C-alpha angles and dihedrals in degrees: 000000000000094000090047093053091048088056091048092054090054091049090051091053091052097044107025094140094052093046093053092048091048096051106036089131092060115081118236117240109186132152092193137339094195101135091223091062089078090070128082109209129229112201119212128184090217098213091050101046111070133334099226096165118032090186091078098049096105089211094172095048121124104032108211088006097049119195106201125086107349111173117213108246121238099037115160117245111288094016134094147173132185136210099187131080114282102189107262113150148157092285092054090056095042092048087059098042089111091053092052095042090047091059091060101262121140098187139037119210112208129192119251116304100197125114116280131191119290097226138055113262116258100192134070124045121324119260116244134169108297096000121147130214092009122134112164109127093012125126133210092258088132095057098233096112099076123181101166110028092186094055126079113235112250095233095067115052130068134192108303091002111094119146095278091052092045095054092044092052094045089051088052086059091052093258127127120208121237109197118209107223134190127199108154097063146020130191130327105289113185147022092062113142086228125011112264125211115266097005111123091007133113125198129198127233091276093053094255117146107242101162134031128169087192091213091293124140110253091250089058094058117115108202092169096062102022116057090195090066095054094086091066139067114242091236134065127249118170116024107289098333119130111257113222116218108239090191091065110091089210089064092055091045092049098051095038089054094046096049092041086059091054092045088052088052094056113282105148098195140001129232104202115216118220093355092170094062089074125052125256090248089068094048093047090058094041093050093045092053094048094047093047086071100027105034116210092012107172120232132173127185139214112233101167093211131115094208112096090198091061098047106032093083092075091066098055116104095236088059098049103283093252118162123223146221103259101241096160091057091041090062092057092043089060090047092052104039102035090056121058112220093030121141122258087210090078090075097057102078092051095057095076093195093163132038091346132154095265129082087228121357091197090069095056117112108238123206143148103217143358143173095292099056138038112289115251108289097214140127120251087266091050091055091046091051092046091052092047087055097044095051097048104035126076119290139049109290121227124190123196115230113273095020086106086074101029091255113188092345115198093013125134129213100281092035101063104291091125099037124143113275104192140187093279093061091046092051090051097043095101088068090067118092088212090059095047094051093042091053090049097053095036092055089048091055091047091060100038117078092193091061092046102046111359131120114262120228114183116210107167131015115163134130111323095347134084129173129180144148128240113199129188118179121165132130110325094345117091120161134159116195123193110201119198118188128189119183094171128110092243135051114277129214120227126195110183123186104136111111087345109160121212116252145082110309113202119212099221101192090060131292143081125322117240123222112215122198126211106290091006136136136243109220122184145142121241117203123239113289092001144119134220124196122193120194130205115192098207145102111266105252107150103116100228092043092051090047092052094045090049090054091049089053095048094046099035097119141030107312093235100040 
């Protein structure tokens, strides 16, 4: 069944026009047809994943303000965190492309690749164990302190492996590259005891200095008399980071040009850092320019805000049509899967399947942790349950590196969240029950169009149980998936009759098919902390099911968008 559906998707891609003409009488039920939605995303902090090429480590860089291997002070016994470079690079990611692809991921999101300062920052507040918004002594290992957005940072490439070669070789492994981009800020720009080279500066593609905060507080900048100040707002935003002026056309031209270069070199999608720190007018123009050359280019932004009413506007077509990381749902995911005995029903009001704040909720990128927040603080079973949810519910799932083994669970940034993972942990990952169950459900999603792009119809969310349909019906592809989730410690009985269409329902994770008669029930038991998915390869025809799917299609997005 699964292999057959995969072939059908390929046939649909090759003969879309014919399929539509041949099935005009069959209604379409589609959550999203964005090509990128087929891919689950594996997010690596490149410097912290694997050191594939020690020759690019730059271990002597920085002089008195060294940049390699800087432990965070104050760590409890047996724990550690680090704010220096640790050697991860393109080769480390590429060497493990098979590992990532083998888990069922179709895309890898990497941290920013642009040139960062060559010293540790001497301003701001000192970093200590568990501190937040502190940068003194930290380096740009994360990539978010760009100074030349056209130049590749020297810690990442190897001989015969620049960015173009990296993206091409990743694609040969079946992996698309999601490039993390930043436009609202550059490097730390002020409070240094003595101005440091590169900090607070921006260079163009020819290496010419075009902006320099000169270690001045933002309110001390003089854009009227000093052209180097015109790139920046005269007020601060995030800690000591330079604050790029979105009202200056030169800023839009600069970043559009830089990121067009990386798209031309093989980036398949953008994750936009701190999107909400610049207005929608900027992003509308940015997106339009990128897509004029790369039609349909997928982008999703980080608006670190748990209010859907605040962030939904970025997804609307008139504001650029940029998807988002689903923070509002993430908050509920943590509530549900970090706490045994919690209620699945908490997730329902953050799905926004009808008349919600987003242009299309099925294109949101769903997740439970990342590099800017504490990792999921769950048991192995909690991770397994969270992954079973992410890979069957609406949205495009993204998993942060190491979560497949519960790496540094519960740890925030300066407590180990961004610690080095390494080849040894990757080689041992298959011993983890989290890894094994993640691979199982991710590979199922990869081969099931309904789980990737189908409408979602909830039918039962209570306590430790959740049941819902995913339905994809377009052209020659017609698939109804029934998802049954149990996050309890004991087996759970399910008795499904709502919207249940007659036919032979195939249990795709192994087991016996169930034949359902007209008006019948599907009764089954789901093991503790497990998932069952039943597939029916048929056009939706049961009247109440068709009516509900039609409503979901009509009300899928924001009512005024």
